[in-house]
Each structure stands twice: as C-alpha cells, then as structure tokens.
C-alpha cells in the first residue's frame, strides 16, 4: 500500500532473509524487461533512479513498459507507454521480446493478464500477516484459472515464496 494506506510499509516489517533477497535479485537479474501498471511505475520511477547497486542498476537500465491511458511522457530511462487494449499490447510485447517480462505489484494489471491467459509464471511472496483490507491481487475472472505449484520455500521471518504455472485444463 502507498503512503496513504493505514498499513503503509507493512512488508518492510518482515525480514526475507538471505534466501528471499537472493530470490528477488535473481528474478530481477534474469528479467529482460519490466511491465508495470501506472501507479506502480510512478512509485518505482520516483525511487529507483536515485538508488545504487546491482538491483538498482538492472532496474534503471532495462526496458520498462507501463500500461496507462493517462501517462504521456515517461521520464524514467528506457520506458515505453503501452496504450490501447492491454491484452493485445501485452500479447504483442510477449511475441516481440525474448526472455522474461516481469510484473511487480500492479494488481489491476495482473488481474487483466490472468483473465486473458497472458501469465506464464506467477511468483507470490506470502507474508505471515492478515491486514484485513487493501488491494487484492486476485480479482474476479470470467472462469476459473487453475494453477500448478512448481516451487515453494519459506524464507526469513516465515515468508512463503510460491511459484505457479498455469495448469492444463485436463488437470484435477
């Protein structure tokens, strides 16, 4: 949640530990591009350009795509605005780019990608806390979206890292 959210910064109260930090670093270093919703993009664009280190260097130099109908001229280095039909634009992006395109946060975008079967892998960090309200990662879909757990581990202060792939329709 943003600064106006009553539990703002809640995830920083948990230590992911070395293994959790390594998971996030490996995910970032292995990505070819970022795909973000406008709100997440604006938060990242305000924070990352002034940071240093391996993680920041990758974020700042890699191609970034932001889905927005209102953002006109993104200022963060290597950023492109995707306008129009989100599903069509992302499907086109996936065809044109080699390698992983990673989405951070961006719940509305994630819901759209899930609805249109544009997610190849879903990586979830589940923190040991119930907040009671806030943004939902999973929203309504036109049909069920079965997933298959392909990896899991618990790191740091009990943070579960769960990696899912879309399951074939024939699975139970």
mmCIF file of N, CA and C in Angstrom, residues 16-132:
data_model
loop_
_atom_site.group_PDB
_atom_site.id
_atom_site.type_symbol
_atom_site.label_atom_id
_atom_site.label_comp_id
_atom_site.label_asym_id
_atom_site.label_seq_id
_atom_site.Cartn_x
_atom_site.Cartn_y
_atom_site.Cartn_z
ATOM 1 N N UNK A 16 13.104 -10.969 4.793
ATOM 2 C CA UNK A 16 13.030 -12.071 3.829
ATOM 3 C C UNK A 16 14.224 -13.005 3.976
ATOM 4 N N UNK A 17 15.227 -12.579 4.706
ATOM 5 C CA UNK A 17 16.434 -13.383 4.874
ATOM 6 C C UNK A 17 17.272 -13.374 3.608
ATOM 7 N N UNK A 18 18.450 -13.964 3.714
ATOM 8 C CA UNK A 18 19.366 -14.022 2.576
ATOM 9 C C UNK A 18 18.751 -14.733 1.383
ATOM 10 N N UNK A 19 18.064 -15.848 1.653
ATOM 11 C CA UNK A 19 17.481 -16.638 0.566
ATOM 12 C C UNK A 19 16.366 -15.866 -0.144
ATOM 13 N N UNK A 20 15.551 -15.144 0.594
ATOM 14 C CA UNK A 20 14.495 -14.329 -0.003
ATOM 15 C C UNK A 20 15.054 -13.170 -0.805
ATOM 16 N N UNK A 21 16.101 -12.533 -0.272
ATOM 17 C CA UNK A 21 16.746 -11.447 -1.005
ATOM 18 C C UNK A 21 17.375 -11.968 -2.291
ATOM 19 N N UNK A 22 17.991 -13.147 -2.232
ATOM 20 C CA UNK A 22 18.612 -13.760 -3.406
ATOM 21 C C UNK A 22 17.548 -14.087 -4.460
ATOM 22 N N UNK A 23 16.384 -14.583 -4.013
ATOM 23 C CA UNK A 23 15.287 -14.892 -4.932
ATOM 24 C C UNK A 23 14.897 -13.643 -5.725
ATOM 25 N N UNK A 24 14.719 -12.507 -5.034
ATOM 26 C CA UNK A 24 14.321 -11.271 -5.701
ATOM 27 C C UNK A 24 15.433 -10.751 -6.618
ATOM 28 N N UNK A 25 16.696 -10.850 -6.184
ATOM 29 C CA UNK A 25 17.802 -10.404 -7.020
ATOM 30 C C UNK A 25 17.906 -11.270 -8.271
ATOM 31 N N UNK A 26 17.843 -12.591 -8.117
ATOM 32 C CA UNK A 26 17.917 -13.496 -9.264
ATOM 33 C C UNK A 26 16.763 -13.236 -10.240
ATOM 34 N N UNK A 27 15.565 -12.989 -9.693
ATOM 35 C CA UNK A 27 14.399 -12.694 -10.527
ATOM 36 C C UNK A 27 14.662 -11.441 -11.361
ATOM 37 N N UNK A 28 15.205 -10.425 -10.734
ATOM 38 C CA UNK A 28 15.465 -9.160 -11.425
ATOM 39 C C UNK A 28 16.579 -9.305 -12.448
ATOM 40 N N UNK A 29 17.680 -9.935 -12.061
ATOM 41 C CA UNK A 29 18.809 -10.086 -12.979
ATOM 42 C C UNK A 29 18.451 -10.984 -14.158
ATOM 43 N N UNK A 30 17.519 -11.912 -13.973
ATOM 44 C CA UNK A 30 17.104 -12.815 -15.045
ATOM 45 C C UNK A 30 16.049 -12.230 -15.968
ATOM 46 N N UNK A 31 15.507 -11.084 -15.627
ATOM 47 C CA UNK A 31 14.447 -10.475 -16.426
ATOM 48 C C UNK A 31 15.026 -9.650 -17.572
ATOM 49 N N UNK A 32 14.307 -9.640 -18.676
ATOM 50 C CA UNK A 32 14.702 -8.823 -19.827
ATOM 51 C C UNK A 32 13.984 -7.481 -19.836
ATOM 52 N N UNK A 33 12.812 -7.424 -19.161
ATOM 53 C CA UNK A 33 12.036 -6.181 -19.165
ATOM 54 C C UNK A 33 11.083 -6.168 -17.982
ATOM 55 N N UNK A 34 10.639 -4.960 -17.622
ATOM 56 C CA UNK A 34 9.605 -4.775 -16.604
ATOM 57 C C UNK A 34 8.313 -4.357 -17.292
ATOM 58 N N UNK A 35 7.204 -4.869 -16.795
ATOM 59 C CA UNK A 35 5.879 -4.463 -17.237
ATOM 60 C C UNK A 35 5.130 -4.028 -15.989
ATOM 61 N N UNK A 36 4.667 -2.783 -15.970
ATOM 62 C CA UNK A 36 4.079 -2.226 -14.757
ATOM 63 C C UNK A 36 2.808 -1.451 -15.059
ATOM 64 N N UNK A 37 1.916 -1.423 -14.087
ATOM 65 C CA UNK A 37 0.787 -0.515 -14.148
ATOM 66 C C UNK A 37 1.277 0.885 -13.813
ATOM 67 N N UNK A 38 0.475 1.897 -14.128
ATOM 68 C CA UNK A 38 0.906 3.283 -13.951
ATOM 69 C C UNK A 38 1.257 3.634 -12.511
ATOM 70 N N UNK A 39 0.434 3.216 -11.546
ATOM 71 C CA UNK A 39 0.679 3.585 -10.149
ATOM 72 C C UNK A 39 1.995 2.980 -9.653
ATOM 73 N N UNK A 40 2.205 1.702 -9.921
ATOM 74 C CA UNK A 40 3.457 1.058 -9.522
ATOM 75 C C UNK A 40 4.633 1.684 -10.257
ATOM 76 N N UNK A 41 4.456 1.937 -11.548
ATOM 77 C CA UNK A 41 5.511 2.564 -12.339
ATOM 78 C C UNK A 41 5.929 3.903 -11.724
ATOM 79 N N UNK A 42 4.948 4.733 -11.385
ATOM 80 C CA UNK A 42 5.277 6.052 -10.839
ATOM 81 C C UNK A 42 6.019 5.943 -9.511
ATOM 82 N N UNK A 43 5.652 4.958 -8.687
ATOM 83 C CA UNK A 43 6.376 4.740 -7.436
ATOM 84 C C UNK A 43 7.804 4.294 -7.690
ATOM 85 N N UNK A 44 7.982 3.367 -8.627
ATOM 86 C CA UNK A 44 9.318 2.883 -8.973
ATOM 87 C C UNK A 44 10.150 3.999 -9.594
ATOM 88 N N UNK A 45 9.543 4.765 -10.511
ATOM 89 C CA UNK A 45 10.264 5.835 -11.205
ATOM 90 C C UNK A 45 10.712 6.927 -10.247
ATOM 91 N N UNK A 46 9.976 7.097 -9.155
ATOM 92 C CA UNK A 46 10.368 8.098 -8.155
ATOM 93 C C UNK A 46 11.499 7.584 -7.268
ATOM 94 N N UNK A 47 11.589 6.271 -7.093
ATOM 95 C CA UNK A 47 12.546 5.704 -6.141
ATOM 96 C C UNK A 47 13.842 5.186 -6.763
ATOM 97 N N UNK A 48 13.755 4.426 -7.841
ATOM 98 C CA UNK A 48 14.917 3.684 -8.323
ATOM 99 C C UNK A 48 16.017 4.509 -8.989
ATOM 100 N N UNK A 49 15.721 5.563 -9.731
ATOM 101 C CA UNK A 49 16.826 6.293 -10.377
ATOM 102 C C UNK A 49 17.873 6.838 -9.407
ATOM 103 N N UNK A 50 17.522 7.089 -8.169
ATOM 104 C CA UNK A 50 18.487 7.638 -7.213
ATOM 105 C C UNK A 50 19.203 6.553 -6.412
ATOM 106 N N UNK A 51 18.874 5.297 -6.652
ATOM 107 C CA UNK A 51 19.499 4.204 -5.898
ATOM 108 C C UNK A 51 20.681 3.630 -6.656
ATOM 109 N N UNK A 52 21.535 2.935 -5.905
ATOM 110 C CA UNK A 52 22.728 2.334 -6.492
ATOM 111 C C UNK A 52 22.788 0.863 -6.131
ATOM 112 N N UNK A 53 23.612 0.133 -6.839
ATOM 113 C CA UNK A 53 23.806 -1.282 -6.582
ATOM 114 C C UNK A 53 23.319 -2.114 -7.753
ATOM 115 N N UNK A 54 23.598 -3.412 -7.674
ATOM 116 C CA UNK A 54 23.300 -4.342 -8.756
ATOM 117 C C UNK A 54 21.815 -4.344 -9.123
ATOM 118 N N UNK A 55 20.946 -4.398 -8.109
ATOM 119 C CA UNK A 55 19.499 -4.418 -8.292
ATOM 120 C C UNK A 55 19.047 -3.127 -8.977
ATOM 121 N N UNK A 56 19.465 -1.994 -8.442
ATOM 122 C CA UNK A 56 19.074 -0.689 -8.985
ATOM 123 C C UNK A 56 19.615 -0.495 -10.398
ATOM 124 N N UNK A 57 20.851 -0.915 -10.627
ATOM 125 C CA UNK A 57 21.438 -0.768 -11.957
ATOM 126 C C UNK A 57 20.607 -1.512 -13.002
ATOM 127 N N UNK A 58 20.177 -2.719 -12.669
ATOM 128 C CA UNK A 58 19.370 -3.506 -13.600
ATOM 129 C C UNK A 58 18.020 -2.833 -13.844
ATOM 130 N N UNK A 59 17.334 -2.443 -12.768
ATOM 131 C CA UNK A 59 16.037 -1.768 -12.898
ATOM 132 C C UNK A 59 16.149 -0.510 -13.759
ATOM 133 N N UNK A 60 17.184 0.270 -13.523
ATOM 134 C CA UNK A 60 17.311 1.556 -14.198
ATOM 135 C C UNK A 60 17.682 1.431 -15.670
ATOM 136 N N UNK A 61 18.376 0.379 -16.058
ATOM 137 C CA UNK A 61 18.830 0.267 -17.446
ATOM 138 C C UNK A 61 17.942 -0.625 -18.311
ATOM 139 N N UNK A 62 17.182 -1.533 -17.707
ATOM 140 C CA UNK A 62 16.388 -2.467 -18.505
ATOM 141 C C UNK A 62 15.188 -1.768 -19.146
ATOM 142 N N UNK A 63 14.646 -2.329 -20.234
ATOM 143 C CA UNK A 63 13.433 -1.763 -20.831
ATOM 144 C C UNK A 63 12.267 -1.879 -19.857
ATOM 145 N N UNK A 64 11.459 -0.818 -19.815
ATOM 146 C CA UNK A 64 10.289 -0.779 -18.940
ATOM 147 C C UNK A 64 9.078 -0.416 -19.779
ATOM 148 N N UNK A 65 7.980 -1.145 -19.553
ATOM 149 C CA UNK A 65 6.732 -0.887 -20.259
ATOM 150 C C UNK A 65 5.679 -0.587 -19.211
ATOM 151 N N UNK A 66 4.976 0.520 -19.404
ATOM 152 C CA UNK A 66 3.955 0.915 -18.442
ATOM 153 C C UNK A 66 2.618 0.980 -19.164
ATOM 154 N N UNK A 67 1.622 0.305 -18.582
ATOM 155 C CA UNK A 67 0.271 0.318 -19.131
ATOM 156 C C UNK A 67 -0.449 1.521 -18.545
ATOM 157 N N UNK A 68 -0.843 2.444 -19.413
ATOM 158 C CA UNK A 68 -1.520 3.647 -18.927
ATOM 159 C C UNK A 68 -2.280 4.331 -20.052
ATOM 160 N N UNK A 69 -3.428 4.875 -19.698
ATOM 161 C CA UNK A 69 -4.177 5.693 -20.657
ATOM 162 C C UNK A 69 -3.961 7.174 -20.371
ATOM 163 N N UNK A 70 -3.252 7.479 -19.273
ATOM 164 C CA UNK A 70 -3.062 8.883 -18.893
ATOM 165 C C UNK A 70 -1.607 9.357 -18.952
ATOM 166 N N UNK A 71 -0.652 8.472 -18.746
ATOM 167 C CA UNK A 71 0.757 8.865 -18.765
ATOM 168 C C UNK A 71 1.170 9.160 -20.203
ATOM 169 N N UNK A 72 1.709 10.339 -20.432
ATOM 170 C CA UNK A 72 2.070 10.742 -21.792
ATOM 171 C C UNK A 72 3.554 10.560 -22.092
ATOM 172 N N UNK A 73 4.405 11.100 -21.229
ATOM 173 C CA UNK A 73 5.837 11.052 -21.486
ATOM 174 C C UNK A 73 6.576 10.556 -20.255
ATOM 175 N N UNK A 74 6.838 9.252 -20.200
ATOM 176 C CA UNK A 74 7.545 8.714 -19.034
ATOM 177 C C UNK A 74 8.983 9.222 -19.003
ATOM 178 N N UNK A 75 9.446 9.568 -17.811
ATOM 179 C CA UNK A 75 10.786 10.147 -17.690
ATOM 180 C C UNK A 75 11.849 9.135 -17.283
ATOM 181 N N UNK A 76 11.449 8.003 -16.724
ATOM 182 C CA UNK A 76 12.424 7.010 -16.294
ATOM 183 C C UNK A 76 13.076 6.396 -17.529
ATOM 184 N N UNK A 77 14.389 6.310 -17.526
ATOM 185 C CA UNK A 77 15.185 5.786 -18.637
ATOM 186 C C UNK A 77 14.611 4.487 -19.199
ATOM 187 N N UNK A 78 14.564 4.386 -20.530
ATOM 188 C CA UNK A 78 14.130 3.184 -21.258
ATOM 189 C C UNK A 78 12.676 2.793 -20.996
ATOM 190 N N UNK A 79 11.799 3.769 -20.819
ATOM 191 C CA UNK A 79 10.384 3.493 -20.548
ATOM 192 C C UNK A 79 9.527 3.765 -21.775
ATOM 193 N N UNK A 80 8.562 2.884 -21.985
ATOM 194 C CA UNK A 80 7.615 2.996 -23.091
ATOM 195 C C UNK A 80 6.208 2.834 -22.538
ATOM 196 N N UNK A 81 5.288 3.681 -22.981
ATOM 197 C CA UNK A 81 3.893 3.586 -22.554
ATOM 198 C C UNK A 81 3.138 2.693 -23.533
ATOM 199 N N UNK A 82 2.415 1.714 -22.980
ATOM 200 C CA UNK A 82 1.530 0.868 -23.785
ATOM 201 C C UNK A 82 0.125 1.420 -23.646
ATOM 202 N N UNK A 83 -0.481 1.792 -24.752
ATOM 203 C CA UNK A 83 -1.837 2.344 -24.733
ATOM 204 C C UNK A 83 -2.752 1.414 -25.526
ATOM 205 N N UNK A 84 -4.038 1.605 -25.372
ATOM 206 C CA UNK A 84 -4.983 0.796 -26.129
ATOM 207 C C UNK A 84 -5.367 -0.453 -25.357
ATOM 208 N N UNK A 85 -5.712 -1.496 -26.085
ATOM 209 C CA UNK A 85 -6.155 -2.750 -25.479
ATOM 210 C C UNK A 85 -4.975 -3.435 -24.777
ATOM 211 N N UNK A 86 -5.059 -3.563 -23.466
ATOM 212 C CA UNK A 86 -3.954 -4.098 -22.666
ATOM 213 C C UNK A 86 -3.578 -5.509 -23.114
ATOM 214 N N UNK A 87 -4.576 -6.377 -23.268
ATOM 215 C CA UNK A 87 -4.296 -7.767 -23.649
ATOM 216 C C UNK A 87 -3.587 -7.836 -25.000
ATOM 217 N N UNK A 88 -4.050 -7.070 -25.970
ATOM 218 C CA UNK A 88 -3.416 -7.075 -27.294
ATOM 219 C C UNK A 88 -1.988 -6.546 -27.221
ATOM 220 N N UNK A 89 -1.794 -5.455 -26.488
ATOM 221 C CA UNK A 89 -0.465 -4.846 -26.385
ATOM 222 C C UNK A 89 0.520 -5.776 -25.682
ATOM 223 N N UNK A 90 0.079 -6.444 -24.623
ATOM 224 C CA UNK A 90 0.980 -7.338 -23.895
ATOM 225 C C UNK A 90 1.260 -8.594 -24.710
ATOM 226 N N UNK A 91 0.255 -9.128 -25.391
ATOM 227 C CA UNK A 91 0.478 -10.298 -26.253
ATOM 228 C C UNK A 91 1.507 -9.959 -27.341
ATOM 229 N N UNK A 92 1.397 -8.778 -27.906
ATOM 230 C CA UNK A 92 2.351 -8.316 -28.925
ATOM 231 C C UNK A 92 3.752 -8.186 -28.316
ATOM 232 N N UNK A 93 3.826 -7.601 -27.139
ATOM 233 C CA UNK A 93 5.107 -7.444 -26.449
ATOM 234 C C UNK A 93 5.759 -8.805 -26.195
ATOM 235 N N UNK A 94 4.957 -9.774 -25.753
ATOM 236 C CA UNK A 94 5.490 -11.119 -25.496
ATOM 237 C C UNK A 94 6.020 -11.768 -26.773
ATOM 238 N N UNK A 95 5.373 -11.507 -27.901
ATOM 239 C CA UNK A 95 5.839 -12.064 -29.185
ATOM 240 C C UNK A 95 7.145 -11.406 -29.629
ATOM 241 N N UNK A 96 7.275 -10.113 -29.352
ATOM 242 C CA UNK A 96 8.420 -9.351 -29.849
ATOM 243 C C UNK A 96 9.665 -9.446 -28.974
ATOM 244 N N UNK A 97 9.507 -9.713 -27.688
ATOM 245 C CA UNK A 97 10.644 -9.722 -26.758
ATOM 246 C C UNK A 97 11.029 -11.146 -26.405
ATOM 247 N N UNK A 98 12.311 -11.386 -26.349
ATOM 248 C CA UNK A 98 12.811 -12.657 -25.837
ATOM 249 C C UNK A 98 13.048 -12.496 -24.349
ATOM 250 N N UNK A 99 12.903 -13.565 -23.598
ATOM 251 C CA UNK A 99 13.208 -13.533 -22.173
ATOM 252 C C UNK A 99 12.019 -13.148 -21.319
ATOM 253 N N UNK A 100 12.281 -13.134 -20.013
ATOM 254 C CA UNK A 100 11.228 -12.862 -19.038
ATOM 255 C C UNK A 100 10.846 -11.390 -19.001
ATOM 256 N N UNK A 101 9.550 -11.161 -18.970
ATOM 257 C CA UNK A 101 8.986 -9.833 -18.733
ATOM 258 C C UNK A 101 8.331 -9.935 -17.364
ATOM 259 N N UNK A 102 8.833 -9.186 -16.396
ATOM 260 C CA UNK A 102 8.395 -9.324 -15.009
ATOM 261 C C UNK A 102 7.475 -8.176 -14.610
ATOM 262 N N UNK A 103 6.406 -8.534 -13.910
ATOM 263 C CA UNK A 103 5.473 -7.554 -13.360
ATOM 264 C C UNK A 103 5.665 -7.528 -11.849
ATOM 265 N N UNK A 104 5.845 -6.348 -11.283
ATOM 266 C CA UNK A 104 5.912 -6.182 -9.825
ATOM 267 C C UNK A 104 4.651 -5.442 -9.396
ATOM 268 N N UNK A 105 4.042 -5.898 -8.317
ATOM 269 C CA UNK A 105 2.852 -5.213 -7.818
ATOM 270 C C UNK A 105 1.789 -5.157 -8.892
ATOM 271 N N UNK A 106 1.301 -3.956 -9.194
ATOM 272 C CA UNK A 106 0.385 -3.711 -10.307
ATOM 273 C C UNK A 106 -0.824 -4.652 -10.307
ATOM 274 N N UNK A 107 -1.606 -4.682 -9.205
ATOM 275 C CA UNK A 107 -2.689 -5.670 -9.103
ATOM 276 C C UNK A 107 -3.727 -5.603 -10.219
ATOM 277 N N UNK A 108 -4.101 -4.426 -10.660
ATOM 278 C CA UNK A 108 -5.090 -4.331 -11.734
ATOM 279 C C UNK A 108 -4.529 -4.926 -13.028
ATOM 280 N N UNK A 109 -3.265 -4.660 -13.317
ATOM 281 C CA UNK A 109 -2.615 -5.226 -14.491
ATOM 282 C C UNK A 109 -2.530 -6.742 -14.371
ATOM 283 N N UNK A 110 -2.131 -7.250 -13.203
ATOM 284 C CA UNK A 110 -2.030 -8.702 -13.003
ATOM 285 C C UNK A 110 -3.389 -9.361 -13.231
ATOM 286 N N UNK A 111 -4.451 -8.754 -12.724
ATOM 287 C CA UNK A 111 -5.788 -9.312 -12.916
ATOM 288 C C UNK A 111 -6.145 -9.384 -14.401
ATOM 289 N N UNK A 112 -5.791 -8.354 -15.154
ATOM 290 C CA UNK A 112 -6.051 -8.354 -16.592
ATOM 291 C C UNK A 112 -5.240 -9.437 -17.286
ATOM 292 N N UNK A 113 -3.977 -9.572 -16.928
ATOM 293 C CA UNK A 113 -3.121 -10.595 -17.541
ATOM 294 C C UNK A 113 -3.635 -11.998 -17.236
ATOM 295 N N UNK A 114 -4.057 -12.237 -15.995
ATOM 296 C CA UNK A 114 -4.620 -13.541 -15.632
ATOM 297 C C UNK A 114 -5.896 -13.826 -16.412
ATOM 298 N N UNK A 115 -6.763 -12.839 -16.513
ATOM 299 C CA UNK A 115 -8.029 -13.002 -17.227
ATOM 300 C C UNK A 115 -7.805 -13.412 -18.678
ATOM 301 N N UNK A 116 -6.761 -12.865 -19.297
ATOM 302 C CA UNK A 116 -6.502 -13.119 -20.717
ATOM 303 C C UNK A 116 -5.431 -14.197 -20.944
ATOM 304 N N UNK A 117 -5.135 -14.976 -19.900
ATOM 305 C CA UNK A 117 -4.179 -16.086 -20.008
ATOM 306 C C UNK A 117 -2.825 -15.646 -20.559
ATOM 307 N N UNK A 118 -2.350 -14.510 -20.074
ATOM 308 C CA UNK A 118 -1.068 -13.963 -20.505
ATOM 309 C C UNK A 118 0.023 -14.126 -19.445
ATOM 310 N N UNK A 119 -0.235 -14.950 -18.435
ATOM 311 C CA UNK A 119 0.747 -15.190 -17.371
ATOM 312 C C UNK A 119 1.374 -16.560 -17.592
ATOM 313 N N UNK A 120 2.695 -16.588 -17.733
ATOM 314 C CA UNK A 120 3.420 -17.850 -17.897
ATOM 315 C C UNK A 120 3.844 -18.424 -16.555
ATOM 316 N N UNK A 121 4.079 -17.553 -15.591
ATOM 317 C CA UNK A 121 4.506 -17.982 -14.265
ATOM 318 C C UNK A 121 4.065 -16.919 -13.271
ATOM 319 N N UNK A 122 3.578 -17.364 -12.127
ATOM 320 C CA UNK A 122 3.119 -16.459 -11.084
ATOM 321 C C UNK A 122 3.980 -16.704 -9.853
ATOM 322 N N UNK A 123 4.727 -15.682 -9.443
ATOM 323 C CA UNK A 123 5.592 -15.776 -8.261
ATOM 324 C C UNK A 123 4.968 -14.927 -7.160
ATOM 325 N N UNK A 124 4.605 -15.577 -6.077
ATOM 326 C CA UNK A 124 3.914 -14.898 -4.985
ATOM 327 C C UNK A 124 4.748 -14.997 -3.723
ATOM 328 N N UNK A 125 4.937 -13.869 -3.059
ATOM 329 C CA UNK A 125 5.555 -13.871 -1.736
ATOM 330 C C UNK A 125 4.419 -13.663 -0.748
ATOM 331 N N UNK A 126 4.155 -14.670 0.060
ATOM 332 C CA UNK A 126 3.070 -14.633 1.031
ATOM 333 C C UNK A 126 3.663 -14.336 2.405
ATOM 334 N N UNK A 127 3.282 -13.196 2.959
ATOM 335 C CA UNK A 127 3.812 -12.759 4.246
ATOM 336 C C UNK A 127 2.890 -13.218 5.374
ATOM 337 N N UNK A 128 3.445 -13.535 6.540
ATOM 338 C CA UNK A 128 2.637 -14.061 7.644
ATOM 339 C C UNK A 128 1.897 -12.959 8.413
ATOM 340 N N UNK A 129 0.932 -12.333 7.716
ATOM 341 C CA UNK A 129 0.137 -11.278 8.345
ATOM 342 C C UNK A 129 -1.199 -11.182 7.605
ATOM 343 N N UNK A 130 -2.257 -10.885 8.340
ATOM 344 C CA UNK A 130 -3.552 -10.579 7.741
ATOM 345 C C UNK A 130 -3.805 -9.098 7.997
ATOM 346 N N UNK A 131 -3.939 -8.332 6.936
ATOM 347 C CA UNK A 131 -4.123 -6.890 7.061
ATOM 348 C C UNK A 131 -5.595 -6.509 7.204
ATOM 349 N N UNK A 132 -6.477 -7.319 6.674
ATOM 350 C CA UNK A 132 -7.906 -7.062 6.818
ATOM 351 C C UNK A 132 -8.510 -6.226 5.715
#
